[in-house]
């Protein structure tokens, strides 16, 4: 297999030597390290590598180069190698953030740091690093390793756990790829019509009449398997026979955090997830506002780490396990699973989050996964290369998707019904969108239909004030238009507000919400629902702040309240 490239660019030969040496000493065996003193030559080299199908993992450029500033070079390089992580290298002690780890006189001068931070905010670079020292610079290598790990999440894995052979535009294949990517399972896709795909089918003993075919790392061949069959193959489908202390329904940030804290507090913890570990956050290409990750972290990385943490404390994960019913019984609750079977728990935590509203326009549903997507995963950015992508929606998730997809697509158009983005999008994203040449915004417009044979080819856009319709060529539509809570499986004893969000704590007792009531003589715990012993946390909860950090915080608090509830129950029995 071709070694991925680490490229360093600095027009100062001394600076390049230090950077190039530091990279070669650590990464020479697994990566091809290339050093260039000229940004122009480096761009040519990147084009050659692209033509040869050679992956580029990390691109580093000195911030202060005479001919082309490092940020400009990296912005240009992005159109050639969109998957590469782009790093601006600032001089040691230069305009980076003050460091608590390395006692060098790093500049505390925010003004000097502004161009670097601006380049990150505008998406010209992914992050910055201080130039490495001459010796073993562990802080530098720690950051490089993190970048390589993030890159590897989206790249063709060196050690795939699954090979999928399917038609390129198959909706089921799209779903499988999305599910595997979001569960952090490395896979390789082979188009069934390609020579490679045909040879893989033959090796698997398949004639291609039934697709998708999955070849597992064990050699096992699965033909169009349901998701729970794949979960079984990865040991992610167990449900204990007896009664666990707490069953957590939904493994987004709230559920994962609750699983970490409940299991670490010694509770037997069952974590049930219907689709993919990480929830909505798992589909976020870069979460920049989560505490402790100043350079941001992809939702997939965060989810994988949290999942491992929960598992290491003893939480039992059960994926592809949609919960369809909840019933109070003598010693707790019985949970019914959509695919059959049930589980038992002394307490339940609902962390089922929300999902996107569906766009209702003729032709859209038939092209789901074949050009029409709800949400956009980073791993699929490459699929939009060179095309015209439309994004329906005007909130932050739409803004983030636009900025991410603009790295791959030729043109990205955000379509909003309202007359501006300001009502629902953060200003930093609006600034980034304004500064990105290949993103435009069509306000006062709605998607009125989709056309194409087998895949999306055109969209019908309607002016909301005049009613005029226009058909425009489109290679993809990403829909991000708001959220609905996953609560239709809950029994009527669990009070919800008029939009279906679960009511908890003081909202049950202050008479503020007619949809919910609290019967017991004791007050409810702050995250307890109207059904005592059942708690709710994260986006699904009435009044929740829809953020990763808030969901994680609520998950940890809910775990503590569940522990207290179980202690109360034990004392009173
Ligand atoms: C594209 C995108 C980008 C975002 N970027 C950011 C960002 O940069 N910063 C930020 O702070 N926030 C961001 N958010 C918001 C953030 O991801 C959410 O606020 C957060 O994920 C909520 O966590 P949660 O655990 O409450 O719910 P969710 O993440 O929605 O997770 C709920 C989980 O429950 C599962 N589930 C649902 N019903 C059932 C059932 N019946 N049985 C079993 N499982 C079930 C779902 O499959 C899902 O995995 C982003 C959201 C999106 C969509």
Coordinates of N, CA, C and O and ligand atoms in Angstrom, one line a residue, residues 182 248-256 272-290 321-324 351-356 375-376 396-398 400-401 428 480 486-489 537-541 545-552, ligand 1:
X182 N -19.8 6.1 11.6 CA -20.3 6.7 12.9 C -20.0 5.8 14.1 O -19.9 6.3 15.2
X248 N -29.6 2.9 29.9 CA -29.5 4.2 29.2 C -29.9 4.0 27.8 O -29.4 3.2 27.0
X249 N -30.9 4.7 27.3 CA -31.5 4.6 26.0 C -31.0 5.7 25.1 O -31.5 6.9 25.3
X250 N -30.0 5.4 24.2 CA -29.5 6.4 23.3 C -28.0 6.7 23.7 O -27.7 7.0 24.8
X251 N -27.1 6.5 22.7 CA -25.7 6.6 23.0 C -25.1 7.8 22.2 O -24.1 7.7 21.6
X252 N -25.8 9.0 22.4 CA -25.2 10.2 21.9 C -24.3 10.7 23.1 O -24.0 10.0 24.0
X253 N -23.9 12.0 23.0 CA -23.0 12.5 24.1 C -23.6 12.4 25.5 O -22.9 12.0 26.4
X254 N -24.9 12.6 25.6 CA -25.6 12.5 27.0 C -25.5 11.0 27.4 O -25.2 10.8 28.6
X255 N -25.9 10.1 26.6 CA -25.9 8.7 27.0 C -24.5 8.1 27.3 O -24.3 7.4 28.2
X256 N -23.5 8.5 26.4 CA -22.2 8.1 26.6 C -21.6 8.6 28.0 O -21.0 7.9 28.7
X272 N -28.1 1.3 25.4 CA -28.8 0.8 24.3 C -28.8 1.9 23.2 O -29.2 3.0 23.5
X273 N -28.5 1.5 22.0 CA -28.4 2.5 20.9 C -29.0 1.8 19.6 O -28.7 0.7 19.3
X274 N -29.8 2.6 19.0 CA -30.5 2.0 17.8 C -29.7 2.1 16.5 O -29.8 1.3 15.7
X275 N -28.8 3.1 16.4 CA -28.1 3.3 15.2 C -26.6 3.3 15.4 O -25.9 2.3 15.1
X276 N -26.1 4.4 15.8 CA -24.6 4.6 15.9 C -24.2 5.3 17.1 O -24.9 6.3 17.5
X277 N -23.1 4.9 17.7 CA -22.5 5.5 18.9 C -22.2 7.0 18.5 O -21.6 7.2 17.4
X278 N -22.5 7.9 19.4 CA -22.2 9.3 19.1 C -23.3 10.2 18.8 O -23.2 11.4 18.9
X279 N -24.5 9.6 18.4 CA -25.6 10.4 18.1 C -25.4 11.5 17.1 O -24.6 11.3 16.1
X280 N -26.0 12.6 17.2 CA -25.8 13.7 16.3 C -24.4 14.2 16.3 O -23.9 14.5 15.2
X281 N -23.8 14.2 17.4 CA -22.4 14.7 17.5 C -21.5 13.9 16.7 O -20.5 14.4 16.1
X282 N -21.8 12.6 16.5 CA -21.0 11.7 15.7 C -20.9 12.1 14.3 O -20.0 11.7 13.5
X283 N -21.9 12.9 13.8 CA -22.0 13.3 12.4 C -21.4 14.7 12.2 O -21.4 15.2 11.1
X284 N -20.9 15.3 13.3 CA -20.3 16.6 13.2 C -18.8 16.5 12.7 O -18.1 15.7 13.3
X285 N -18.5 17.2 11.7 CA -17.1 17.1 11.2 C -16.1 17.6 12.1 O -15.0 17.1 12.2
X286 N -16.4 18.7 12.7 CA -15.4 19.3 13.7 C -16.2 20.1 14.8 O -16.9 21.0 14.5
X287 N -16.0 19.6 16.0 CA -16.6 20.3 17.1 C -15.6 21.2 17.7 O -14.6 20.7 18.2
X288 N -15.8 22.5 17.6 CA -14.7 23.4 18.0 C -15.0 24.0 19.4 O -14.1 24.6 19.9
X289 N -16.2 23.8 19.9 CA -16.5 24.5 21.2 C -16.6 23.5 22.4 O -17.2 23.8 23.4
X290 N -16.0 22.3 22.3 CA -16.1 21.4 23.4 C -14.8 21.5 24.2 O -13.7 21.5 23.7
X321 N -30.0 -1.6 18.5 CA -31.0 -2.0 19.4 C -32.1 -0.9 19.7 O -32.0 -0.3 20.7
X322 N -33.0 -0.7 18.8 CA -34.0 0.4 19.0 C -34.9 0.0 20.1 O -35.5 -1.1 20.1
X323 N -35.1 0.8 21.1 CA -36.1 0.6 22.2 C -37.4 1.1 21.7 O -37.6 2.2 21.3
X324 N -38.4 0.2 21.8 CA -39.8 0.6 21.3 C -40.8 0.7 22.4 O -41.9 1.2 22.1
X351 N -32.0 9.2 26.8 CA -31.0 10.2 26.2 C -31.2 10.0 24.6 O -30.1 9.8 23.9
X352 N -32.4 10.0 24.2 CA -32.6 9.6 22.8 C -32.5 10.8 21.8 O -32.7 10.6 20.6
X353 N -32.2 12.0 22.3 CA -31.9 13.1 21.4 C -33.0 13.5 20.5 O -34.2 13.2 20.7
X354 N -32.6 14.0 19.4 CA -33.5 14.5 18.4 C -33.1 14.1 17.0 O -32.0 13.6 16.8
X355 N -33.9 14.2 16.0 CA -33.5 14.0 14.6 C -34.0 15.1 13.7 O -34.9 15.8 14.1
X356 N -33.4 15.2 12.5 CA -33.8 16.2 11.6 C -35.2 16.1 11.2 O -35.8 15.1 10.9
X375 N -28.2 15.3 7.2 CA -27.0 15.4 7.9 C -25.9 15.1 6.9 O -26.1 14.5 5.8
X376 N -24.6 15.5 7.3 CA -23.5 15.2 6.4 C -22.3 14.8 7.2 O -21.9 15.4 8.1
X396 N -26.9 26.6 12.8 CA -25.4 26.3 12.9 C -25.0 25.0 12.2 O -23.9 25.0 11.5
X397 N -25.8 24.0 12.3 CA -25.4 22.7 11.7 C -25.3 22.9 10.2 O -24.4 22.3 9.5
X398 N -26.2 23.7 9.6 CA -26.2 24.0 8.1 C -24.9 24.8 7.8 O -24.2 24.5 6.8
X400 N -22.1 24.8 9.4 CA -20.9 24.0 9.5 C -20.8 23.0 8.4 O -19.7 22.8 7.8
X401 N -21.9 22.5 7.9 CA -21.9 21.6 6.8 C -21.4 22.3 5.5 O -20.6 21.8 4.8
X428 N -19.9 33.8 13.9 CA -18.6 33.3 13.4 C -18.7 32.5 12.2 O -17.9 32.5 11.2
X480 N -30.8 20.1 6.6 CA -30.5 20.3 8.0 C -31.5 21.4 8.5 O -31.2 22.5 8.6
X486 N -36.9 12.2 19.9 CA -37.3 10.8 19.7 C -38.0 10.3 21.0 O -37.4 9.7 21.9
X487 N -39.3 10.6 21.0 CA -40.0 10.3 22.3 C -41.3 9.5 22.0 O -42.1 9.3 22.9
X488 N -41.6 9.2 20.7 CA -42.9 8.6 20.4 C -43.0 7.1 21.0 O -44.1 6.6 21.0
X489 N -41.9 6.6 21.5 CA -41.9 5.2 22.0 C -42.2 5.2 23.5 O -42.4 4.2 24.1
X537 N -32.0 13.2 29.9 CA -30.9 14.1 29.8 C -30.6 14.4 28.3 O -30.9 13.6 27.4
X538 N -30.0 15.6 28.1 CA -29.5 15.9 26.7 C -30.6 16.6 25.9 O -31.6 17.0 26.4
X539 N -30.5 16.6 24.6 CA -31.3 17.3 23.7 C -32.8 16.9 23.8 O -33.7 17.7 23.5
X540 N -33.1 15.7 24.2 CA -34.5 15.2 24.3 C -35.3 15.9 25.4 O -36.5 15.8 25.4
X541 N -34.6 16.5 26.3 CA -35.2 17.1 27.5 C -35.8 18.5 27.2 O -35.1 19.3 26.6
X545 N -30.2 22.8 26.5 CA -29.3 23.6 25.6 C -28.8 22.6 24.6 O -28.2 21.6 25.0
X546 N -29.0 22.8 23.3 CA -28.6 21.8 22.3 C -27.1 21.9 22.0 O -26.8 22.5 20.9
X547 N -26.3 21.4 22.9 CA -24.9 21.4 22.7 C -24.3 20.2 23.2 O -24.8 19.5 24.1
X548 N -23.1 19.8 22.6 CA -22.4 18.6 23.1 C -22.1 18.7 24.6 O -22.3 17.8 25.4
X549 N -21.5 19.8 25.0 CA -21.0 20.0 26.4 C -22.2 19.9 27.3 O -22.1 19.3 28.4
X550 N -23.3 20.5 26.9 CA -24.5 20.5 27.8 C -25.0 19.0 27.9 O -25.4 18.6 29.0
X551 N -25.1 18.3 26.8 CA -25.5 16.9 26.9 C -24.6 16.1 27.7 O -25.1 15.3 28.6
X552 N -23.3 16.3 27.6 CA -22.3 15.5 28.4 C -22.5 15.9 29.9 O -22.5 15.0 30.7
Ligands
LIG1 C1 -24.1 18.2 12.1 C2 -24.2 18.6 13.5 C3 -23.1 19.4 14.0 C4 -23.1 19.8 15.4 N1 -22.1 20.5 15.8 C5 -22.0 20.9 17.1 C6 -20.9 21.6 17.6 O1 -20.0 21.9 16.9 N2 -21.0 21.9 18.9 C7 -22.0 21.6 19.8 O2 -21.9 21.9 21.0 N3 -23.1 20.9 19.3 C8 -23.1 20.5 18.0 N4 -24.2 19.9 17.5 C9 -25.3 19.5 18.5 C10 -24.9 18.3 19.3 O3 -24.4 17.3 18.5 C11 -26.1 17.8 20.1 O4 -26.6 18.8 20.9 C12 -25.8 16.6 20.9 O5 -25.3 15.5 20.1 C13 -27.0 16.1 21.8 O6 -26.6 14.9 22.4 P1 -27.7 13.9 23.0 O7 -26.9 12.7 23.5 O8 -28.7 14.5 23.8 O9 -28.5 13.4 21.7 P2 -28.1 12.8 20.3 O10 -26.8 13.2 19.9 O11 -29.2 13.1 19.4 O12 -28.1 11.2 20.6 C14 -29.3 10.5 20.8 C15 -29.0 9.0 20.5 O13 -30.2 8.3 20.8 C16 -30.4 7.3 19.8 N5 -31.8 6.9 19.9 C17 -32.9 7.6 19.5 N6 -34.0 6.9 19.8 C18 -33.7 5.7 20.2 C19 -34.4 4.5 20.6 N7 -35.7 4.5 20.6 N8 -33.7 3.4 21.0 C20 -32.3 3.5 21.1 N9 -31.6 4.6 20.8 C21 -32.3 5.7 20.3 C22 -30.0 8.0 18.5 O14 -29.8 7.0 17.5 C23 -28.8 8.8 19.0 O15 -27.6 8.0 18.8 C24 -24.2 19.4 16.2 C25 -25.3 18.7 15.7 C26 -25.3 18.3 14.4 C27 -26.4 17.5 13.8

